[in-house]
Short mmCIF file of N, CA, C and O in Angstrom, two decimals:
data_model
loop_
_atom_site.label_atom_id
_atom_site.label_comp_id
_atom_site.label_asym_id
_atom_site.label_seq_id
_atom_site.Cartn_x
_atom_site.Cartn_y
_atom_site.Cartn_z
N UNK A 1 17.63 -9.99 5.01
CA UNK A 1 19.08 -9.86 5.10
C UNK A 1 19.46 -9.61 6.55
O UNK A 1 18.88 -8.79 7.27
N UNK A 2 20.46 -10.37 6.92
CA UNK A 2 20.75 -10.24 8.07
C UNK A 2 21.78 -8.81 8.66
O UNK A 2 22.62 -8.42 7.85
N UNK A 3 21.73 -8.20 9.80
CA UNK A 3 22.26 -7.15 9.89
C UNK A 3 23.68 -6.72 9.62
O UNK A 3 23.91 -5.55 9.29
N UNK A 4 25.07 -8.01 9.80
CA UNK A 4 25.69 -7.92 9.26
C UNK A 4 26.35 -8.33 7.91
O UNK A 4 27.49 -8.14 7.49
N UNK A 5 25.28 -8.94 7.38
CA UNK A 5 25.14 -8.60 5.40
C UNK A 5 24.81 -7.31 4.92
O UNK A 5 25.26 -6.97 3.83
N UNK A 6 23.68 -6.10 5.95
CA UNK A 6 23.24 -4.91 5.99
C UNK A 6 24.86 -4.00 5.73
O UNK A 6 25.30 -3.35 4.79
N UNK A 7 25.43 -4.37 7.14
CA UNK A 7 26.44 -3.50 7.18
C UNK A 7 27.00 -3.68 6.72
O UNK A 7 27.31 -2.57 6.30
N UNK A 8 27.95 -4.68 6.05
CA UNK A 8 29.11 -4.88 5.11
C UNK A 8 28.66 -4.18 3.47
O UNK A 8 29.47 -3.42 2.93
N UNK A 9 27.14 -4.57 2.68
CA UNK A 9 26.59 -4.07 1.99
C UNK A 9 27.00 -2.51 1.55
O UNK A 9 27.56 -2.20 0.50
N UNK A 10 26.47 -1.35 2.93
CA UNK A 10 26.74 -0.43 3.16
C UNK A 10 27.97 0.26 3.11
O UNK A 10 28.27 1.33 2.58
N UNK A 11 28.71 -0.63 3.84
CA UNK A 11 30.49 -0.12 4.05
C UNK A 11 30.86 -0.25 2.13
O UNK A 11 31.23 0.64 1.37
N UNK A 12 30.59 -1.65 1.88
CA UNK A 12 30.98 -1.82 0.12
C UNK A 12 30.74 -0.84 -0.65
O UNK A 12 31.66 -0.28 -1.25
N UNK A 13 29.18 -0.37 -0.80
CA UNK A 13 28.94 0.69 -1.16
C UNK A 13 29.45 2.02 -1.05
O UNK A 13 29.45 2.70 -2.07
N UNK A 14 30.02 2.66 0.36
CA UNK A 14 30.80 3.72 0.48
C UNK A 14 31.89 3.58 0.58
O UNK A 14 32.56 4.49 1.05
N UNK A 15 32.52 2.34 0.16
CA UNK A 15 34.25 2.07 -0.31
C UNK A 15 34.50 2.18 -2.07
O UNK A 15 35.53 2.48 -2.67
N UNK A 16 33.15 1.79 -2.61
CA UNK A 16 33.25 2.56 -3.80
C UNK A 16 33.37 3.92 -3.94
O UNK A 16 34.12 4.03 -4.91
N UNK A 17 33.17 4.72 -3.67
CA UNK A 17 32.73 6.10 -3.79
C UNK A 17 34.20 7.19 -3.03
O UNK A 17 34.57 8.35 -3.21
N UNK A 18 34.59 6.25 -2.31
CA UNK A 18 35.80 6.47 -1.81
C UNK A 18 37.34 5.15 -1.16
O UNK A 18 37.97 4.79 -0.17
N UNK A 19 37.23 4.99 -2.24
CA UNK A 19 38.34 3.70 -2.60
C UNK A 19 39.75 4.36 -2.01
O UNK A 19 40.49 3.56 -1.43
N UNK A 20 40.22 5.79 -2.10
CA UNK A 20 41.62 6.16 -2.14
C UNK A 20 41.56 6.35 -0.40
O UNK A 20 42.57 6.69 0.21
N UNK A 21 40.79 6.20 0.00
CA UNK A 21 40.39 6.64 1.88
C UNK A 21 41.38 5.34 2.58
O UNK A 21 40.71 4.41 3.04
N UNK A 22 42.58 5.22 2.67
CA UNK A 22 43.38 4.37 3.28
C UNK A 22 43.22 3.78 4.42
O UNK A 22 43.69 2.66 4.63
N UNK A 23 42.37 4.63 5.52
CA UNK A 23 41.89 4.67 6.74
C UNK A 23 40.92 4.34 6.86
O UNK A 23 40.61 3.81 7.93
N UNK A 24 39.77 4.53 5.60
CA UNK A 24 38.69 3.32 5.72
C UNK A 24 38.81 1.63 5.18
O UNK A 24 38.31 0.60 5.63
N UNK A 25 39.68 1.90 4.07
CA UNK A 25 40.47 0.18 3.77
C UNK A 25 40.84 -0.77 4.78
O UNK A 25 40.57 -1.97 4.89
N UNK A 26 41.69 0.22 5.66
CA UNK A 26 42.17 -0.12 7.49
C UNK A 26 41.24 -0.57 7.97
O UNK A 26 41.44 -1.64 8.54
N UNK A 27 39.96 -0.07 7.99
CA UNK A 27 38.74 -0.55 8.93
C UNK A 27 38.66 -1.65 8.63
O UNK A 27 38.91 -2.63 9.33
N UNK A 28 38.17 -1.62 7.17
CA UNK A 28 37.44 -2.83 6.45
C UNK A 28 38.10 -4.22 6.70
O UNK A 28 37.54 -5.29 6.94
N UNK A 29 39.89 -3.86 6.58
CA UNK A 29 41.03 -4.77 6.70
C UNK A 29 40.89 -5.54 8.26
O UNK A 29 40.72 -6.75 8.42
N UNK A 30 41.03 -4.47 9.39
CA UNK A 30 40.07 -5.19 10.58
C UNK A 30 38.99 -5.82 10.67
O UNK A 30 39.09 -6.97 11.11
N UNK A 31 37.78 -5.37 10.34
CA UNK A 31 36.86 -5.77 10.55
C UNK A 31 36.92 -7.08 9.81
O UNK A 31 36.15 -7.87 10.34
N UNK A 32 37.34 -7.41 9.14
CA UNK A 32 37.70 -8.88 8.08
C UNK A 32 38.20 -9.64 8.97
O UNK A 32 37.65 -10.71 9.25
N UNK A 33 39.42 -9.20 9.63
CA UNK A 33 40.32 -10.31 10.41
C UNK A 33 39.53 -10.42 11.64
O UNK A 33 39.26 -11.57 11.97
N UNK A 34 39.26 -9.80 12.12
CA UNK A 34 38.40 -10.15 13.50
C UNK A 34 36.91 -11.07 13.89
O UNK A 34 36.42 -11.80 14.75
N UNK A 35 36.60 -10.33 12.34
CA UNK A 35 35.21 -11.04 12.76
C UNK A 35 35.00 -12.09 11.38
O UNK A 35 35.63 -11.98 10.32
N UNK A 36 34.35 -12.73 11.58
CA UNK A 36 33.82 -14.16 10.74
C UNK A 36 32.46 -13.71 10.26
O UNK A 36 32.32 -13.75 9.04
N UNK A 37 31.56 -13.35 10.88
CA UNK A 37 30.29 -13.25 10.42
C UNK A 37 30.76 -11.54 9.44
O UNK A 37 30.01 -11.58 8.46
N UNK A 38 31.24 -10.78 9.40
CA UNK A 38 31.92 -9.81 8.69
C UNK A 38 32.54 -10.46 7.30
O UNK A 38 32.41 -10.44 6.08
N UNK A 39 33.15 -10.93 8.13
CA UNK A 39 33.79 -11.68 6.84
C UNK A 39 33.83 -12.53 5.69
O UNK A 39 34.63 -12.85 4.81
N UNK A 40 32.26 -12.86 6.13
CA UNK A 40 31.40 -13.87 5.29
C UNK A 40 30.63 -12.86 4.38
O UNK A 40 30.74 -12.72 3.16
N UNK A 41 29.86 -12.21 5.19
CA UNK A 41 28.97 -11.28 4.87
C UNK A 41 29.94 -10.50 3.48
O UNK A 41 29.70 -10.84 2.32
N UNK A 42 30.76 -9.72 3.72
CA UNK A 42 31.78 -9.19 2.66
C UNK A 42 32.37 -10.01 1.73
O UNK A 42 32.71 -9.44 0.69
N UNK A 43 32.57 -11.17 1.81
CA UNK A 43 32.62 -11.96 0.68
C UNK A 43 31.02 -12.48 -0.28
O UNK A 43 31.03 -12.87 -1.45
N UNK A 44 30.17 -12.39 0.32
CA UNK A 44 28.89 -12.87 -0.07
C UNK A 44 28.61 -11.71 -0.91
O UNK A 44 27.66 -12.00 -1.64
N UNK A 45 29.08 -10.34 -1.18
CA UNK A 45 28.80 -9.19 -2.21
C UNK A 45 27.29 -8.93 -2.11
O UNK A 45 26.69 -8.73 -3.17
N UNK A 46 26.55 -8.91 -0.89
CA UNK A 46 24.90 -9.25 -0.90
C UNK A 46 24.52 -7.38 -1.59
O UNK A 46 25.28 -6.42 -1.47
N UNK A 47 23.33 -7.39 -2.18
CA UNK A 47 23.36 -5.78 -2.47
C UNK A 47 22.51 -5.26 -1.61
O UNK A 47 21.56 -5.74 -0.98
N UNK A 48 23.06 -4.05 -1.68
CA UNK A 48 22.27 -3.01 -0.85
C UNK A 48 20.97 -2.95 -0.35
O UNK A 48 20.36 -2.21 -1.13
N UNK A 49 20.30 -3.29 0.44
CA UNK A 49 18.93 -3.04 0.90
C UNK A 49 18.63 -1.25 1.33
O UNK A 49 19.26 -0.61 2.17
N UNK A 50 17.21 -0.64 0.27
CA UNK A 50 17.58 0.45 0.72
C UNK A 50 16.34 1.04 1.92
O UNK A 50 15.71 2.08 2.13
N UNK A 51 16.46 -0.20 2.45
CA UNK A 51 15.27 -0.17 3.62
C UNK A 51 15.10 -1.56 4.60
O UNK A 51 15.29 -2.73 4.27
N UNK A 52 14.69 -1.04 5.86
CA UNK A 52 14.93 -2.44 6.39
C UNK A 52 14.54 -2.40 7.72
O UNK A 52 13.70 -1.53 7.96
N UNK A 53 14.99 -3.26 8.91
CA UNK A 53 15.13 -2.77 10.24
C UNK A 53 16.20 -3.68 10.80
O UNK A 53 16.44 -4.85 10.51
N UNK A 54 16.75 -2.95 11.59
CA UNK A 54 18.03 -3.48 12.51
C UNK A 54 17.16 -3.25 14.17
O UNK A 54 16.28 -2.62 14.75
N UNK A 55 18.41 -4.54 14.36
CA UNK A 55 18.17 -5.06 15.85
C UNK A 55 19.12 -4.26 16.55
O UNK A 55 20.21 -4.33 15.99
N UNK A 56 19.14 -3.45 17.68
CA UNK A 56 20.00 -2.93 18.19
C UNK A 56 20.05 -3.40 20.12
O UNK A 56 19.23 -3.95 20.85
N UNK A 57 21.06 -2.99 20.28
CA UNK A 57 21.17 -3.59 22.01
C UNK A 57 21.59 -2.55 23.19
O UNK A 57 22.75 -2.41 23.57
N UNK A 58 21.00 -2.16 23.46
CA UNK A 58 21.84 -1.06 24.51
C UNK A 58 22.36 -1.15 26.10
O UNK A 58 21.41 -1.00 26.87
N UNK A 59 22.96 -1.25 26.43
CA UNK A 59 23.54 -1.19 28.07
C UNK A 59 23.04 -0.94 29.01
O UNK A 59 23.44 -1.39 30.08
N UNK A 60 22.04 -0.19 28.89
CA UNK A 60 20.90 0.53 30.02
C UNK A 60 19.33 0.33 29.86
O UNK A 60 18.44 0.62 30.67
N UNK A 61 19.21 -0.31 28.45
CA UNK A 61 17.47 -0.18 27.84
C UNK A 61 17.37 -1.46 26.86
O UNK A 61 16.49 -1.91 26.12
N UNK A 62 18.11 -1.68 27.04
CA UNK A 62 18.20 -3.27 26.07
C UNK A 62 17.80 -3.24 24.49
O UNK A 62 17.89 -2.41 23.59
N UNK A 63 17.33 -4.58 24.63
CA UNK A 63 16.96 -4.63 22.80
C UNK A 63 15.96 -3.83 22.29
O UNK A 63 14.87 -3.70 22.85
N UNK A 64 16.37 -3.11 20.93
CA UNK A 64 15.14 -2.22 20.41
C UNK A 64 15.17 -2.31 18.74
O UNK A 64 16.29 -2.51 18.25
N UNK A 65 14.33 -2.20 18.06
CA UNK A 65 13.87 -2.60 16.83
C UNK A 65 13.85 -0.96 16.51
O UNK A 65 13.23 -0.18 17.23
N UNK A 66 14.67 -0.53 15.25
CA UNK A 66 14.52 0.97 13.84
C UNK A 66 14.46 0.00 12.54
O UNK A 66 15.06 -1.01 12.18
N UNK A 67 13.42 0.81 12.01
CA UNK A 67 13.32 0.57 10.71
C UNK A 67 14.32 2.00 10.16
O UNK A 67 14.60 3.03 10.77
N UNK A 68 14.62 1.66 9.06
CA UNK A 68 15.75 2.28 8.10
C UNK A 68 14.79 2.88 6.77
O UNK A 68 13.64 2.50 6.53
N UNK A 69 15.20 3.42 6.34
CA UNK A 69 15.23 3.94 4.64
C UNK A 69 16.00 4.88 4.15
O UNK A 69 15.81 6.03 4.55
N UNK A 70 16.94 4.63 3.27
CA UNK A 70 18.08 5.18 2.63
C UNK A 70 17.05 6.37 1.65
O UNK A 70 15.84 6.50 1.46
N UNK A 71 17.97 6.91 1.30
CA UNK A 71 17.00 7.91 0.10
C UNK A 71 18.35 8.88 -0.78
O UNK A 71 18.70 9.98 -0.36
N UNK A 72 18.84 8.39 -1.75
CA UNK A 72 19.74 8.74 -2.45
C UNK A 72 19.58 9.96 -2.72
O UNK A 72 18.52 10.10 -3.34
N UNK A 73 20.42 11.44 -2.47
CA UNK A 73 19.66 12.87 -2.62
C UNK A 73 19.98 13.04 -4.20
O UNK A 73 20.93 12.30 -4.44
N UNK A 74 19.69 13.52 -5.01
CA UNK A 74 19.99 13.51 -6.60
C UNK A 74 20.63 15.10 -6.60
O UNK A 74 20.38 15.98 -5.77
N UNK A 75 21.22 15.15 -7.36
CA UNK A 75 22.18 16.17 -7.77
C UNK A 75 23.42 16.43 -6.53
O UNK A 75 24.14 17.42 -6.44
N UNK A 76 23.41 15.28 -5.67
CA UNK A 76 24.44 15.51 -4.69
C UNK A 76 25.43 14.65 -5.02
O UNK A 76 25.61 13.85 -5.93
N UNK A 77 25.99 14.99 -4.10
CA UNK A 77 27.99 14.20 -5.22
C UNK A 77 27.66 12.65 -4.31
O UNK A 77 28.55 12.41 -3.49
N UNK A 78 26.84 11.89 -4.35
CA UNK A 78 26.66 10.32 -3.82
C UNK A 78 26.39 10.45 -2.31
O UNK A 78 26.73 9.63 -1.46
N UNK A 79 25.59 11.85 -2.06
CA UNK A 79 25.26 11.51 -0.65
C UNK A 79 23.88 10.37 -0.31
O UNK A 79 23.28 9.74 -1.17
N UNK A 80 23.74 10.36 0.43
CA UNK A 80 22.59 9.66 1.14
C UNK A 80 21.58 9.88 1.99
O UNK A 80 21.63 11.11 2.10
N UNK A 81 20.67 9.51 2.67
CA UNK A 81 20.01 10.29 3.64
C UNK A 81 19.42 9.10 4.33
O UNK A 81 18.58 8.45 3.72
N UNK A 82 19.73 8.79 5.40
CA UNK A 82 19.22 7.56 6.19
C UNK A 82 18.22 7.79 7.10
O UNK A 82 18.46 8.46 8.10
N UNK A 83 17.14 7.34 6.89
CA UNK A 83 15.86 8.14 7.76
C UNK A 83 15.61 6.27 8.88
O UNK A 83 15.38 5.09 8.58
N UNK A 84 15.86 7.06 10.18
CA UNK A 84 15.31 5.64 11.14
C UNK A 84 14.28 6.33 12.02
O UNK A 84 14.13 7.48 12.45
N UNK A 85 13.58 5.09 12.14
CA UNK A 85 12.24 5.30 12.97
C UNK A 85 11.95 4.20 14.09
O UNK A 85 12.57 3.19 13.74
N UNK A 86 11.49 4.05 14.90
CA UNK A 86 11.09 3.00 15.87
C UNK A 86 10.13 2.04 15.71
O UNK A 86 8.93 2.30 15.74
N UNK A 87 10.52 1.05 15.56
CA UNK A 87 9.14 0.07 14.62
C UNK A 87 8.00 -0.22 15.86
O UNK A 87 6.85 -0.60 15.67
N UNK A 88 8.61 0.06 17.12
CA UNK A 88 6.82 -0.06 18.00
C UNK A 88 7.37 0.84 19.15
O UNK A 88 8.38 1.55 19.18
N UNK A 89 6.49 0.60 19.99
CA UNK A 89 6.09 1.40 21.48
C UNK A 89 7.76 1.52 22.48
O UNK A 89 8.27 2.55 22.91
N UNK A 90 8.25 0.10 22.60
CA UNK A 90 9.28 0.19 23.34
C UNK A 90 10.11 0.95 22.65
O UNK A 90 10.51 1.91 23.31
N UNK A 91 10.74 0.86 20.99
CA UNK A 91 11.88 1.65 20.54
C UNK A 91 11.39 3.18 20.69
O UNK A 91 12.26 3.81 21.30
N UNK A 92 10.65 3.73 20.45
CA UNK A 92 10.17 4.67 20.61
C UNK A 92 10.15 5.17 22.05
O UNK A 92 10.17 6.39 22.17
N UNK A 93 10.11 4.46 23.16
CA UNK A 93 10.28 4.69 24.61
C UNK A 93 11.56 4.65 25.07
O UNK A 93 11.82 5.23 26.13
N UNK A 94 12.82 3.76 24.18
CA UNK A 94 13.91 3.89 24.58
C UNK A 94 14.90 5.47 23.58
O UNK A 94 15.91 6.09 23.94
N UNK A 95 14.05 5.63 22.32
CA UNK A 95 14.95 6.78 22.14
C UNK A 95 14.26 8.18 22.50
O UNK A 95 14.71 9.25 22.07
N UNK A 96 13.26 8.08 23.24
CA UNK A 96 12.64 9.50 23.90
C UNK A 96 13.84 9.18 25.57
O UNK A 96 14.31 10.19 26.10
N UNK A 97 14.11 8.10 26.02
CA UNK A 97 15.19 8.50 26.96
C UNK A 97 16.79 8.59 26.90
O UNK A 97 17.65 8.92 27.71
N UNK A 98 16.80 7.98 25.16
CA UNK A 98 17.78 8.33 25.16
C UNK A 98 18.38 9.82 24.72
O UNK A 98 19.55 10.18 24.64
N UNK A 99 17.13 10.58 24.46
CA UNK A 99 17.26 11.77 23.76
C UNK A 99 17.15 12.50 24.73
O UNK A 99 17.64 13.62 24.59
N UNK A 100 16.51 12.18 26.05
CA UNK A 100 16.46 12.66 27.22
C UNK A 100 18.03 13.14 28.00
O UNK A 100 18.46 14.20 28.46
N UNK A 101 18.56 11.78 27.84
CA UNK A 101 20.49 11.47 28.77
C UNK A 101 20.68 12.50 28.03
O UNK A 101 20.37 13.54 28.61
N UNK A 102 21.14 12.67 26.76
CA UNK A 102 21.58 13.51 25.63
C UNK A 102 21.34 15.45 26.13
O UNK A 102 22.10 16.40 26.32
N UNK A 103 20.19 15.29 26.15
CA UNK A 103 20.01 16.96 26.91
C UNK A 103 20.12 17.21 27.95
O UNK A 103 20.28 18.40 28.23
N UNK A 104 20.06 16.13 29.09
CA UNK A 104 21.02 16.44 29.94
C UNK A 104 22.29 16.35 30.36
O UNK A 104 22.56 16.47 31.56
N UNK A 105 23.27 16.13 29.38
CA UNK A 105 24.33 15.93 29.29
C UNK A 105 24.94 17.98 29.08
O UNK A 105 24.45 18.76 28.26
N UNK A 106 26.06 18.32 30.11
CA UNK A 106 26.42 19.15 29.81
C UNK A 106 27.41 19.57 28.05
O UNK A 106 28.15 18.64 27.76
N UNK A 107 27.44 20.24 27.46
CA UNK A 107 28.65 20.61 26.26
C UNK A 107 27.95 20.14 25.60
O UNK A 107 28.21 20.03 24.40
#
């Protein structure tokens, strides 16, 4: 599944659970008109993957590969628990500096 079939998936899923959230409808309502690959993806109803890896891009460290796994907590009112990890050497080298900026960041 591609990452934005991932995310629309996700958003669907927590628009059930909170349908009366007007301000997340708003999002969804943007994200529809703007984007095409969104907008496909959200019409395609693809289901939930509760594990995976996304491609991510950063400004300073470039492309890096997390694997995902959701983990539904039981007796909680529909929370979730999203556990990401670094699928090799570089993601793992870009979030030890990004955890780095982070503590040195004052506040």
């Amino acid at each position: 599944m591609a990452k934005h079939e991932q995310i629309a998936a996700m958003l669907r899923e927590s628009i059930r659970q909170h349908a009366e959230d007007g301000v997340f409808l708003d999002i969804i309502g943007e994200l529809a008109a703007t984007s095409i690959e969104f907008s496909v993806a959200w019409a395609a109803d693809s289901p939930l993957q509760q594990s995976g890896t996304c491609v991510f891009v950063h400004a300073q460290f470039g492309k890096f590969d997390l694997t995902y796994h959701q983990l539904d907590i039981e007796g909680g009112d529909g929370e979730t628990l999203i556990i990401w990890s670094p699928t090799d050497d570089n993601a793992q080298t870009v979030l030890d500096a990004l955890g780095a900026e982070e503590e040195s960041e004052p506040g």
